[in-house]
Coordinates of C-alpha atoms (C1' of nucleotides) in Angstrom, one line a residue:
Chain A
X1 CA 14.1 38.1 3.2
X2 CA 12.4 41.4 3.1
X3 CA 9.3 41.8 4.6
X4 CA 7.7 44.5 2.9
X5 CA 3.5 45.2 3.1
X6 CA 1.6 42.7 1.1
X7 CA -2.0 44.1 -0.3
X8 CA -3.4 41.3 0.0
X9 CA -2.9 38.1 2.0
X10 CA -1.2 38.0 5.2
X11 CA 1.7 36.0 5.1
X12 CA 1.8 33.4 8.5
X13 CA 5.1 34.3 10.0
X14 CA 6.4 30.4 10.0
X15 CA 4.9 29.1 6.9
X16 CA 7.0 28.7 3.9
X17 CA 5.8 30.8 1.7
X18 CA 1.8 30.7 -0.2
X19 CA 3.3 28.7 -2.9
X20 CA 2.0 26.7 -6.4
X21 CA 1.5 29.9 -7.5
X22 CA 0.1 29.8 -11.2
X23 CA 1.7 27.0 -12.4
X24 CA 0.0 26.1 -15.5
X25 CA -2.7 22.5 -15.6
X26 CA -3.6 21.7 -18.6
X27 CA -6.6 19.4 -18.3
X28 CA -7.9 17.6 -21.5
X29 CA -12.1 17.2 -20.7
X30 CA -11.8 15.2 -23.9
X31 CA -9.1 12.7 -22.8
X32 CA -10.5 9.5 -21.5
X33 CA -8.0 9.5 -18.5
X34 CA -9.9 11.0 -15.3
X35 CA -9.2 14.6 -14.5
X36 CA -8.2 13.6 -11.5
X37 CA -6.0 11.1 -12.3
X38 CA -4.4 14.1 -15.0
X39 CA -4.1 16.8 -12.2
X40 CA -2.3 13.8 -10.1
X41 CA -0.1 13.2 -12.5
X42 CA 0.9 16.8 -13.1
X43 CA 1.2 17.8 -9.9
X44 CA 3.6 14.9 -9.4
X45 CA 5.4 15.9 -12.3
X46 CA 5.7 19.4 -10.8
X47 CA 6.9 17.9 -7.1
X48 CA 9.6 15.6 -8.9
X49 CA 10.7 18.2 -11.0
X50 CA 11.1 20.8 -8.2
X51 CA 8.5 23.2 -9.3
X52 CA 6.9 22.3 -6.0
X53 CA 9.9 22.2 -3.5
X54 CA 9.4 20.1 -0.2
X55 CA 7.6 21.7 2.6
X56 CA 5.5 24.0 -0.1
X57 CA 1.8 24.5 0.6
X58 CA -0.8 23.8 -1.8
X59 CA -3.0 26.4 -1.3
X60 CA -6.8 25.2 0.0
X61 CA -8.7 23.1 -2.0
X62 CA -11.7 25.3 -2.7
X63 CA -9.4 27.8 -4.2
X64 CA -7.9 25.3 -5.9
X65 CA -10.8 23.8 -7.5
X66 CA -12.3 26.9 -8.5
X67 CA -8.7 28.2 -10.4
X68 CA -8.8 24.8 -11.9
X69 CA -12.5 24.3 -13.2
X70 CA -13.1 21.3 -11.0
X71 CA -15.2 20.3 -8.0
X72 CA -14.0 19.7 -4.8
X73 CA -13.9 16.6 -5.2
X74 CA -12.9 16.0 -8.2
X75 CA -9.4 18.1 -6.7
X76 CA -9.3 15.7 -3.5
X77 CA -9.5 12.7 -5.0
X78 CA -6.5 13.4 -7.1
X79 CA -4.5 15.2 -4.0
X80 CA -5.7 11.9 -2.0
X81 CA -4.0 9.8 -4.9
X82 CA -0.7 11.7 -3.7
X83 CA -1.1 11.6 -0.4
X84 CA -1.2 8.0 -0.4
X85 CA 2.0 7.8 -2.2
X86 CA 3.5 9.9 0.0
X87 CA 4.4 12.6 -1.9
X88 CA 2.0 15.0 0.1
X89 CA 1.0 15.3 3.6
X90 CA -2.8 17.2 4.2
X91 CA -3.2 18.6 8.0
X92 CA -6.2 19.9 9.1
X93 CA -6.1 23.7 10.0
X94 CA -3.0 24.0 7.9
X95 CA -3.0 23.1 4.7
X96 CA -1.4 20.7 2.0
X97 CA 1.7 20.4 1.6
X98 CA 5.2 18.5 -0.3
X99 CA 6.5 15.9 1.8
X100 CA 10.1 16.8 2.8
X101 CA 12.3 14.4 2.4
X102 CA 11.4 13.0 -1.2
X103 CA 10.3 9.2 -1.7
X104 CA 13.1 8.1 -3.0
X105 CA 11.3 5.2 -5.5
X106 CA 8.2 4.2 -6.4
X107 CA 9.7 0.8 -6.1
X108 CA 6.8 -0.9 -4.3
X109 CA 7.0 -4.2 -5.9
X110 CA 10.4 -5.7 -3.8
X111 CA 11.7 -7.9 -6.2
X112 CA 8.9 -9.1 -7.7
X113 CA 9.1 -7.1 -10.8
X114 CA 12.8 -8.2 -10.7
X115 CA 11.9 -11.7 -10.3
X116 CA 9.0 -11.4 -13.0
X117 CA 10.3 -9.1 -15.5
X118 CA 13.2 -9.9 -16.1
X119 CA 13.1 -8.1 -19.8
X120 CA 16.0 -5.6 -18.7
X121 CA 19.4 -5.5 -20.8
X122 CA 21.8 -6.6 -18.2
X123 CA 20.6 -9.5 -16.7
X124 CA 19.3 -12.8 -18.8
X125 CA 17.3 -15.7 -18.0
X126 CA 17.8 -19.1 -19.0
X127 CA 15.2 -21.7 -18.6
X128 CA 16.5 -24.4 -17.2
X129 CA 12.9 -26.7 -17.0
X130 CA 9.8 -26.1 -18.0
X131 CA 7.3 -28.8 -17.7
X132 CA 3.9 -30.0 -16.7
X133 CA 3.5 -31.6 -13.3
X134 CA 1.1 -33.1 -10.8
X135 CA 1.2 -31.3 -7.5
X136 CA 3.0 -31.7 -4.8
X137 CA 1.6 -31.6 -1.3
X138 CA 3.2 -28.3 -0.7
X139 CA 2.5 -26.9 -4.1
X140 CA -1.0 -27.8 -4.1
X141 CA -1.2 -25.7 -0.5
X142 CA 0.5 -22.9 -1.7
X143 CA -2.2 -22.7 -5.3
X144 CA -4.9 -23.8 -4.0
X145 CA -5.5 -27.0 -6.0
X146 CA -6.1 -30.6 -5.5
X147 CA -2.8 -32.2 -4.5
X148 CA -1.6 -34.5 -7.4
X149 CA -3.3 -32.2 -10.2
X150 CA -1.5 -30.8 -13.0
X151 CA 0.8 -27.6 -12.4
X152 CA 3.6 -26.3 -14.5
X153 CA 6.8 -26.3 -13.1
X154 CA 9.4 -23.6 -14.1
X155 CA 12.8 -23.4 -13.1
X156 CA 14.6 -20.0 -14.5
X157 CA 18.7 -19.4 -14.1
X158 CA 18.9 -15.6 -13.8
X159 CA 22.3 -13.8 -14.8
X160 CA 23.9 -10.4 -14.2
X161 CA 27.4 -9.5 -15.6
X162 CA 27.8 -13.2 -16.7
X163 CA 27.4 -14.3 -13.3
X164 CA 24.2 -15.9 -11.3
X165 CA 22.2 -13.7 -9.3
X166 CA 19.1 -15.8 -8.8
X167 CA 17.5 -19.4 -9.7
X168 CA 14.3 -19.1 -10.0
X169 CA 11.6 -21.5 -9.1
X170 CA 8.1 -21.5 -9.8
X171 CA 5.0 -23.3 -10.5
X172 CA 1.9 -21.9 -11.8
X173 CA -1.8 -23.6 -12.5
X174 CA -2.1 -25.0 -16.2
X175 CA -4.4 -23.3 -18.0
X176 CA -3.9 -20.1 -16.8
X177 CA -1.3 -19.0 -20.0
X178 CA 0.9 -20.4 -22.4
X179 CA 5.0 -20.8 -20.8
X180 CA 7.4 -20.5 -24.1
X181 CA 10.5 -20.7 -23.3
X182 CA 12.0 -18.1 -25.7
X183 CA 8.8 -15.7 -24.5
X184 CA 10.1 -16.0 -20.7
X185 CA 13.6 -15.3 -21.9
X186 CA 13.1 -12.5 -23.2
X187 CA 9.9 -11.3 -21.8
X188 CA 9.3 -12.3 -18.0
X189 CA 6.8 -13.9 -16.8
X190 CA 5.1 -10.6 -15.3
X191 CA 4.5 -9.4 -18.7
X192 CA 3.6 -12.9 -20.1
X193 CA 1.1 -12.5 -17.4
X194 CA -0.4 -9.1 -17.5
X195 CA -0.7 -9.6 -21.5
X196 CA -2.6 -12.5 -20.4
X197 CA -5.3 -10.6 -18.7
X198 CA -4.1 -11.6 -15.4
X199 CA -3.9 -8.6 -12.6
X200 CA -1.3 -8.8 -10.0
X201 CA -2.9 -7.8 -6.8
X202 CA -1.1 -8.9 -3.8
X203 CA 1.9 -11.5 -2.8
X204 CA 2.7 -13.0 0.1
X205 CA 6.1 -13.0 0.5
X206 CA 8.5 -15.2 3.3
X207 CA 12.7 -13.9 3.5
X208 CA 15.2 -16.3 4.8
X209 CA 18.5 -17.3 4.7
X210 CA 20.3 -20.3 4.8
X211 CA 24.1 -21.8 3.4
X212 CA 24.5 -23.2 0.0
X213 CA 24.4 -26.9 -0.3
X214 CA 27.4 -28.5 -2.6
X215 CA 24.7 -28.4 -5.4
X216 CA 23.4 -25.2 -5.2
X217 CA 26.8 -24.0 -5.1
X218 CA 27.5 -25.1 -8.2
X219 CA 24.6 -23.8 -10.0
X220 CA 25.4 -20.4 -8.5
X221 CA 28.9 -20.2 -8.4
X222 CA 29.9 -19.6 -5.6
X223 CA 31.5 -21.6 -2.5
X224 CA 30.3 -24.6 -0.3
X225 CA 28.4 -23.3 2.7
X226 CA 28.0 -19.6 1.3
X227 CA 25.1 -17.5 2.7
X228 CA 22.4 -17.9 0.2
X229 CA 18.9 -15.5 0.4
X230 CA 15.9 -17.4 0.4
X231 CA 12.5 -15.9 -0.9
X232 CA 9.3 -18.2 -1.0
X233 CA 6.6 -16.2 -2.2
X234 CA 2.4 -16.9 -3.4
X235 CA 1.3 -14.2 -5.7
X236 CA -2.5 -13.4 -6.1
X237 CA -4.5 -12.1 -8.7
X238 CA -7.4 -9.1 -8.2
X239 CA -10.0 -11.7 -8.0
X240 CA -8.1 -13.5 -5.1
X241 CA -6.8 -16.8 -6.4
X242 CA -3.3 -18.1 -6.4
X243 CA -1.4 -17.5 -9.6
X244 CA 2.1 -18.1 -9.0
X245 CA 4.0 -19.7 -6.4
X246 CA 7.7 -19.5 -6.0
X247 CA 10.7 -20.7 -4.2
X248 CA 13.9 -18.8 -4.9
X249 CA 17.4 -18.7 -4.1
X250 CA 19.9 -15.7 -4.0
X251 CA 23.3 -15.7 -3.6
X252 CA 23.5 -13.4 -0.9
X253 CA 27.1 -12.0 -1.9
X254 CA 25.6 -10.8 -5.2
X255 CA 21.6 -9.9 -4.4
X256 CA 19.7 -8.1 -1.3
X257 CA 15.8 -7.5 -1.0
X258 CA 15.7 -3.7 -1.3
X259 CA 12.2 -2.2 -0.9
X260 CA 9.8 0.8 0.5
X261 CA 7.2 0.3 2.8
X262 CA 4.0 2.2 2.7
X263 CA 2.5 2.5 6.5
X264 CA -0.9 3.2 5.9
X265 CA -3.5 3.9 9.3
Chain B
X1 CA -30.5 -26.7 -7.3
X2 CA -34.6 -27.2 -8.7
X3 CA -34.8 -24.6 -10.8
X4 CA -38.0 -22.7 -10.0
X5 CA -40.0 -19.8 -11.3
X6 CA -38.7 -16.4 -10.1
X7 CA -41.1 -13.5 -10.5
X8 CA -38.3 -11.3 -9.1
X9 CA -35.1 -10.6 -10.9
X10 CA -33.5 -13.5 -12.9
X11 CA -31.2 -15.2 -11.3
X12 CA -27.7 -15.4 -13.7
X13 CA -26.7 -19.2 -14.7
X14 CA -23.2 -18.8 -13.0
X15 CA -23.5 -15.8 -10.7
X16 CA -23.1 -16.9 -7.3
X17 CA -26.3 -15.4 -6.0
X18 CA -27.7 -12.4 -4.9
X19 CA -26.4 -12.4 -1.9
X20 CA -26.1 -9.9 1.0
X21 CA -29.7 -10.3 1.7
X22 CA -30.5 -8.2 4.6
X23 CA -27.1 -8.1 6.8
X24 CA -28.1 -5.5 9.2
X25 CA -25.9 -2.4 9.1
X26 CA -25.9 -0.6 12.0
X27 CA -25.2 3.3 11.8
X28 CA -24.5 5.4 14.5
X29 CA -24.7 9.1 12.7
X30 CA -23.9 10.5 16.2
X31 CA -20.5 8.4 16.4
X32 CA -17.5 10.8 15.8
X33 CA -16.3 7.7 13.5
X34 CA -17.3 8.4 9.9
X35 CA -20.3 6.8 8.2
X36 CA -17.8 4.8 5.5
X37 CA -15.6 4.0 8.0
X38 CA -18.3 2.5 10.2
X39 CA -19.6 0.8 7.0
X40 CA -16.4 -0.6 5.8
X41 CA -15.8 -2.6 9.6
X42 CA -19.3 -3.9 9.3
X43 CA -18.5 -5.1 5.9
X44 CA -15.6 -6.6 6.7
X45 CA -16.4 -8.1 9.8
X46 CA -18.8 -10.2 7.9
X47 CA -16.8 -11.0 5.1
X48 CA -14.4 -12.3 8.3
X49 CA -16.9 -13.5 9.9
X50 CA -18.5 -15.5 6.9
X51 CA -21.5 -14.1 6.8
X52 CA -20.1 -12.7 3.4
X53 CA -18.3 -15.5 1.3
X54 CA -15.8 -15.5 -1.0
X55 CA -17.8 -15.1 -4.4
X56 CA -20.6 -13.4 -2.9
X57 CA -22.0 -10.4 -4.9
X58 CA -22.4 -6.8 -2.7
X59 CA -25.4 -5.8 -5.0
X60 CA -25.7 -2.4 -7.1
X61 CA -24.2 0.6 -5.3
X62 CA -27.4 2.5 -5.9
X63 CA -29.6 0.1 -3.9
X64 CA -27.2 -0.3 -1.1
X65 CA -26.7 3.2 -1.1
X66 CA -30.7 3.2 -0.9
X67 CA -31.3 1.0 1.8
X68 CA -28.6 2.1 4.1
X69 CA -29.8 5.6 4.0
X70 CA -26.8 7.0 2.8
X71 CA -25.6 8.5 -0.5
X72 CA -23.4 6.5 -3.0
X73 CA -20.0 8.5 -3.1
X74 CA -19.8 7.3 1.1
X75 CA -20.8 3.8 -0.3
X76 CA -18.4 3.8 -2.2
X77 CA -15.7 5.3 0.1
X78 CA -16.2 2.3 2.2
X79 CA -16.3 0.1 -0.2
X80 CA -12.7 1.3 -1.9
X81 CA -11.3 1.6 1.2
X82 CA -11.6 -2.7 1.2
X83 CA -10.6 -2.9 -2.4
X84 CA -7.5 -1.3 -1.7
X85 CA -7.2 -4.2 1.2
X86 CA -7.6 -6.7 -1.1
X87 CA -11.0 -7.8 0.4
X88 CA -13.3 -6.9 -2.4
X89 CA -13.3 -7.0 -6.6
X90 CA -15.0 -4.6 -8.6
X91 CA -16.0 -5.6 -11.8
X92 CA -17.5 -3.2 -14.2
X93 CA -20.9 -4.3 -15.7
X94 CA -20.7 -7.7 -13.2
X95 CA -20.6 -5.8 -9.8
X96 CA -19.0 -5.8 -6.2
X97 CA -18.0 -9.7 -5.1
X98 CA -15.5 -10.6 -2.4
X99 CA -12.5 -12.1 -3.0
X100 CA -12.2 -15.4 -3.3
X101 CA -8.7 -16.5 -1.5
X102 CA -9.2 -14.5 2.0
X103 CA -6.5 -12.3 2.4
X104 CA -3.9 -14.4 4.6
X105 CA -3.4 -11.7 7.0
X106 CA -3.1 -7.3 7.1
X107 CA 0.5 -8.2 7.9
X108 CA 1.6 -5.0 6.1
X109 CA 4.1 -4.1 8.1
X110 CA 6.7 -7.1 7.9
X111 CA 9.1 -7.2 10.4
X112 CA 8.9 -3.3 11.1
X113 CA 6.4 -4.2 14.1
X114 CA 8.6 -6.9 15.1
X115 CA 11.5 -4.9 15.4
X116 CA 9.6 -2.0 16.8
X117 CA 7.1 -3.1 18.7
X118 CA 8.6 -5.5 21.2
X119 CA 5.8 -5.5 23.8
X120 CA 4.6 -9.0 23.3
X121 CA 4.8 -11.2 26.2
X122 CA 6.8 -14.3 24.2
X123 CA 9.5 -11.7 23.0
X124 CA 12.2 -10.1 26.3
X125 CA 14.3 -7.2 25.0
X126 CA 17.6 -6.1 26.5
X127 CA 18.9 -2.9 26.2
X128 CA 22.4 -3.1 25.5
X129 CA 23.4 0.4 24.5
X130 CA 21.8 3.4 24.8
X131 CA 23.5 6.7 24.2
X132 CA 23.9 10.1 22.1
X133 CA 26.7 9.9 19.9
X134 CA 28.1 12.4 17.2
X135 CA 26.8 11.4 13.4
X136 CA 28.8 9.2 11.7
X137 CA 28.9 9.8 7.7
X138 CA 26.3 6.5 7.1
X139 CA 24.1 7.5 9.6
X140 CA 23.8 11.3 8.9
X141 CA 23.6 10.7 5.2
X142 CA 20.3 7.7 6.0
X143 CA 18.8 10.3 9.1
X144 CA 19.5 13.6 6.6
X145 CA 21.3 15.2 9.6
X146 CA 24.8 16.8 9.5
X147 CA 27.6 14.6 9.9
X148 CA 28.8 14.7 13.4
X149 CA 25.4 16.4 15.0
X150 CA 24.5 14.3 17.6
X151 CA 22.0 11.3 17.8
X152 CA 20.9 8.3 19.8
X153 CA 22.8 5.1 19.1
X154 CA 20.7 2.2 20.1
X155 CA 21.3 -1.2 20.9
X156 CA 19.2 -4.3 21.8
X157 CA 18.9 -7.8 22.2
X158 CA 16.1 -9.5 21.1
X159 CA 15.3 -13.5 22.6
X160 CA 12.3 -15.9 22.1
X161 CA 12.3 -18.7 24.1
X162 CA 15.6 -17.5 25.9
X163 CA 17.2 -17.1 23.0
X164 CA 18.5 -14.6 20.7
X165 CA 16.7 -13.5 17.6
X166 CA 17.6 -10.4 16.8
X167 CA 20.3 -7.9 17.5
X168 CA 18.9 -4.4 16.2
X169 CA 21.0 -1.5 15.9
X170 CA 18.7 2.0 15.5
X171 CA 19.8 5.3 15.2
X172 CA 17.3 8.5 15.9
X173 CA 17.8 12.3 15.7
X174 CA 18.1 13.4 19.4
X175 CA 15.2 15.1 20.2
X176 CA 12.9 13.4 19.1
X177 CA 11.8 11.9 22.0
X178 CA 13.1 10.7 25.5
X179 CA 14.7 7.5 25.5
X180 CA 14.8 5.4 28.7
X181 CA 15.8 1.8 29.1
X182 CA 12.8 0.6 31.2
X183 CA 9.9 1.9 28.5
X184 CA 12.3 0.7 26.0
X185 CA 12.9 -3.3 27.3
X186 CA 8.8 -2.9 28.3
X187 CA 7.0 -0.6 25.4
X188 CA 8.9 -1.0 22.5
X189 CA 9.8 1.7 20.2
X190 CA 7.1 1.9 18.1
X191 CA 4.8 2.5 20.3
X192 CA 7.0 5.4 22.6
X193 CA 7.0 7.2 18.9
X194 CA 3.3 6.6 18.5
X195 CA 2.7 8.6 21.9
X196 CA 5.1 11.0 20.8
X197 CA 3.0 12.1 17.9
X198 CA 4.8 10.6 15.7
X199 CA 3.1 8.9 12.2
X200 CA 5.2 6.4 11.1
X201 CA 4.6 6.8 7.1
X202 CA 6.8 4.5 5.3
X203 CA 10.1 2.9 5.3
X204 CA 13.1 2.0 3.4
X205 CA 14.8 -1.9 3.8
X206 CA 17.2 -3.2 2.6
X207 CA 17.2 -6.8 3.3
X208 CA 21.0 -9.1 2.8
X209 CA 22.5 -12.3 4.2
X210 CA 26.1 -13.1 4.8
X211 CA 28.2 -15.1 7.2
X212 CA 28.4 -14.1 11.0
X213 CA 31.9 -13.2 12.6
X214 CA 32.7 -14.6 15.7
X215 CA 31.8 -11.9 17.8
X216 CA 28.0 -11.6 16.6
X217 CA 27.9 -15.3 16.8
X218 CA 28.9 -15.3 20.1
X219 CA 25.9 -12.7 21.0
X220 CA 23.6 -14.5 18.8
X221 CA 24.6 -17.4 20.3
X222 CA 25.7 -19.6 17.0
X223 CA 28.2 -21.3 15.3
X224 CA 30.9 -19.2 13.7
X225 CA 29.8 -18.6 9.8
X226 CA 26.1 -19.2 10.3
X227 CA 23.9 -18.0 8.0
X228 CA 22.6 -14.7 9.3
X229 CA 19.8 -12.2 8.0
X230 CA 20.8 -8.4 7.3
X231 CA 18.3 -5.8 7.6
X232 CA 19.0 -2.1 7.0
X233 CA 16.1 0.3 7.0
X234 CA 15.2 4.1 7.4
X235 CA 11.9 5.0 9.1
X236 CA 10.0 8.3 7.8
X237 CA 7.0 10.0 9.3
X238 CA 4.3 11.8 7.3
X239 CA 6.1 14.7 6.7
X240 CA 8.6 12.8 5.1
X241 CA 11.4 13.4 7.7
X242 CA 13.6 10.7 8.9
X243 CA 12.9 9.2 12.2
X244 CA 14.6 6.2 12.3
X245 CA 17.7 4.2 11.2
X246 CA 18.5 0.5 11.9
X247 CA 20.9 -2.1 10.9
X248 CA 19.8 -5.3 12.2
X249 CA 20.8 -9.1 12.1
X250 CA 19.2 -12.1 13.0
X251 CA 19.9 -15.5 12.9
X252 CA 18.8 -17.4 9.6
X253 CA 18.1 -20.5 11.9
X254 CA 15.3 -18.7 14.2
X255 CA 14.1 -16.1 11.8
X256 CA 12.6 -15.3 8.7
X257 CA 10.9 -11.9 7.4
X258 CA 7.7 -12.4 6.7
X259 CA 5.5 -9.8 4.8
X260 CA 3.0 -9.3 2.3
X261 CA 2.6 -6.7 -0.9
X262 CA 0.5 -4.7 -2.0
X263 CA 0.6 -4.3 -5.7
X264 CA -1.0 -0.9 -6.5
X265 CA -2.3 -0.4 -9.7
Chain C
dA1 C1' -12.5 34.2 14.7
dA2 C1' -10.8 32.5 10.6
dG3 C1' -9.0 29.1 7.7
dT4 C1' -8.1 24.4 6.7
dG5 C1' -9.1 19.7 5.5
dG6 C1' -12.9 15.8 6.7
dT7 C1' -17.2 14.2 5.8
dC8 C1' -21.6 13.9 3.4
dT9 C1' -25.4 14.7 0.2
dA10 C1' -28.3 14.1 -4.2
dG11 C1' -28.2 14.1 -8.1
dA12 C1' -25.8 13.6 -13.3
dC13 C1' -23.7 11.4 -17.3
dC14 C1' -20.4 8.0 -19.2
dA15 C1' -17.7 3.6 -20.3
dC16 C1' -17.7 -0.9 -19.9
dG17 C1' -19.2 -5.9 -19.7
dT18 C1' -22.9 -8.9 -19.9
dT19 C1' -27.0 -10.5 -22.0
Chain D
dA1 C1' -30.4 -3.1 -24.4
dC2 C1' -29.3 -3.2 -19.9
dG3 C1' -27.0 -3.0 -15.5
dT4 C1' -22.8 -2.2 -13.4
dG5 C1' -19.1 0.6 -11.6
dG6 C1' -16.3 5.1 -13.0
dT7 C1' -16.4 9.9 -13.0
dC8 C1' -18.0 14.4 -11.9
dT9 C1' -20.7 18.3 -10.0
dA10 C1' -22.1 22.0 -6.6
dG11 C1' -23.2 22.6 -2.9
dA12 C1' -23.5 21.7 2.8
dC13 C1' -21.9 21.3 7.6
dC14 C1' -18.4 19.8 10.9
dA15 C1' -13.7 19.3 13.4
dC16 C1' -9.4 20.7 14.0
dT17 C1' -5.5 24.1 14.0
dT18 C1' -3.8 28.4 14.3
dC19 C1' -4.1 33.3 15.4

DNA sequence: AAGTGGTCTAGACCACGTT
DNA sequence: ACGTGGTCTAGACCACTTC
């Protein structure tokens, strides 16, 4: 690269290059969604679709603000909303700038959406139960209700290529929305849930592993004594209280966990 | 509960109560720790503590803001930074109220820590293998280094009790930092990064199950064919570069991955 | 010394949920 | 109608990094 006399700014001999240049931000003041939400949203756009190339520097955020018609603010909080999805890195005395390698999904969830959703083409669900029943001692633990007190009990066969990938088990408080049987085959019980005013805001999740018993074999087809995932899992909604409460099982030849984890200081 | 006059403000039929009386907040505007920062611990101590139950109402961000002395955006900041740990709901028109299931634990991290951290006194690790190796096509394509450029192959023996729970594999870019057996088998990886300057910033897993072979059950010290859990995962640091790759197994019998999620809006 | 992000202030208006 | 959080502004000073 050429490094002819520059009029203006002097370029720092190691940084890449003064980048983000004038792309073009088009903010809608008349939109309900928050500016800061749009310019996060654009500038993500922009980083997934290369017009912002890994290592590039933002530029400062005063600058920034003031090309843009925002506060300072107003700018941060949407670079912050990046940064914490790891698509940007800030460093004092240096600048912003693209992560390098790129996160490769926003998959966050594990398999919960896979568990929950289900909705997809490829695989299907089949409910196998789907009744009302008091609470078990371990149940009641894991939902936080009286042992003995009504619960709804749902047991899901999930399918991929024709074969078994996962049975699903799960028991929910009563009350909390209405379990349809052809609405959970073709819906998922996330969206049954989220149409249901119900916020998904944490899930505690434990892995194991264990061999098939002769049963279980059979309802997964696959042999006697074949390594089967376990996932036992109590989800939470925003307000804190137990909405869902799950033990599955995998067979481990067909299904693996596969999910990111964000370290956050 | 009589139900007396109140020449103050009414008190709602089901609100909890006002709540958050006069906690005393104390400040330090000299501490190099930030005023939300300092805000948020106190907060959450107390919620920990009790002092703060689950239900309880916060009261208006203007007040608080008001009697702490501070403005509202750094009220706020510290009271986001415990919504986002699940420790506090904020309801529009109703107001700021903990949670009502306490959050079981800030496990976030799952068995990265585990793996990572060693340290503990329960936990011994042996180092079984520890040397720089040319790139194989796997680990150059999960590390984002040229096949056949040279990294550190790692090897190590995890036992509880005097017995084995994990057998962890890691591969790092040489370079990165100086590997010796002793600060290995006492420090633990994690934490030799951490003093390195390295930010560990998120992490890929994938997490399997299948049979052992007779050679890994021999050094896990199990039957032939027992259930065993697979862990693969690459490590990034906040600049998105890969500082870490590990393929792990553990016996089903002794282990299970524990974690919890985060569901971000 | 200069430039960057990190923190903080003191207001403002709006959207939403409750009453 | 009212009170709540949600958003936004236009500044200020500080701490850290690099030159």
């Amino acid at each position: 690269m050429a490094k002819t006399g520059d009029r203006g700014r002097a370029r720092a001999r190691t940084a890449p290059a003064p980048a983000l240049a004038a792309l073009d931000f088009a903010l809608d003041r008349v939109s309900p969604v928050p500016l800061y939400h749009q310019l996060a949203q654009q500038l993500q756009a922009a980083i997934e679709h290369g017009s912002l190339a890994p290592g590039d520097l933002l530029g400062n955020e005063v600058d920034l603000s003031v090309r843009l018609g925002l506060s300072r603010p107003t700018v941060r909080q949407a670079i912050q909303s990046l940064v914490d999805k790891g698509l940007l890195v800030r460093r004092r005395g240096v600048g912003t700038q693209v992560v390098h390698s790129r996160v490769r999904r926003p998959l966050e969830l594990s398999s919960l959406y896979d568990d929950l959703e289900a909705a997809g083409q490829g695989p299907t669900t089949q409910v196998v139960r789907n009744e009302v029943v008091p609470a078990s001692c371990e149940v009641a633990a894991a939902l936080g209700v009286p042992e003995g007190s009504e619960v709804a009990a749902l047991e899901r066969l999930r399918r991929t290529h024709g074969r078994p990938v996962a049975l699903l088990r799960n028991y929910l408080p009563v009350s909390l929305l209405a379990l349809d049987d052809a609405r959970l085959e073709s819906t998922g019980l996330y969206r049954m849930m989220r149409s249901a005013g119900i916020t998904l805001h944490s899930a505690r999740q434990t892995v194991g592993a264990r061999a098939a018993t002769p049963e279980e074999a059979t309802r997964l087809e696959e042999r006697e004594g074949a390594a089967l995932l376990t996932m036992e899992r109590t989800a939470f909604d925003d307000t804190g209280r137990a909405v869902e409460y799950g033990r599955h099982i995998y067979p481990a030849s067909r299904y693996t966990f596969d999910f990111q984890l964000l370290i956050r200081a």
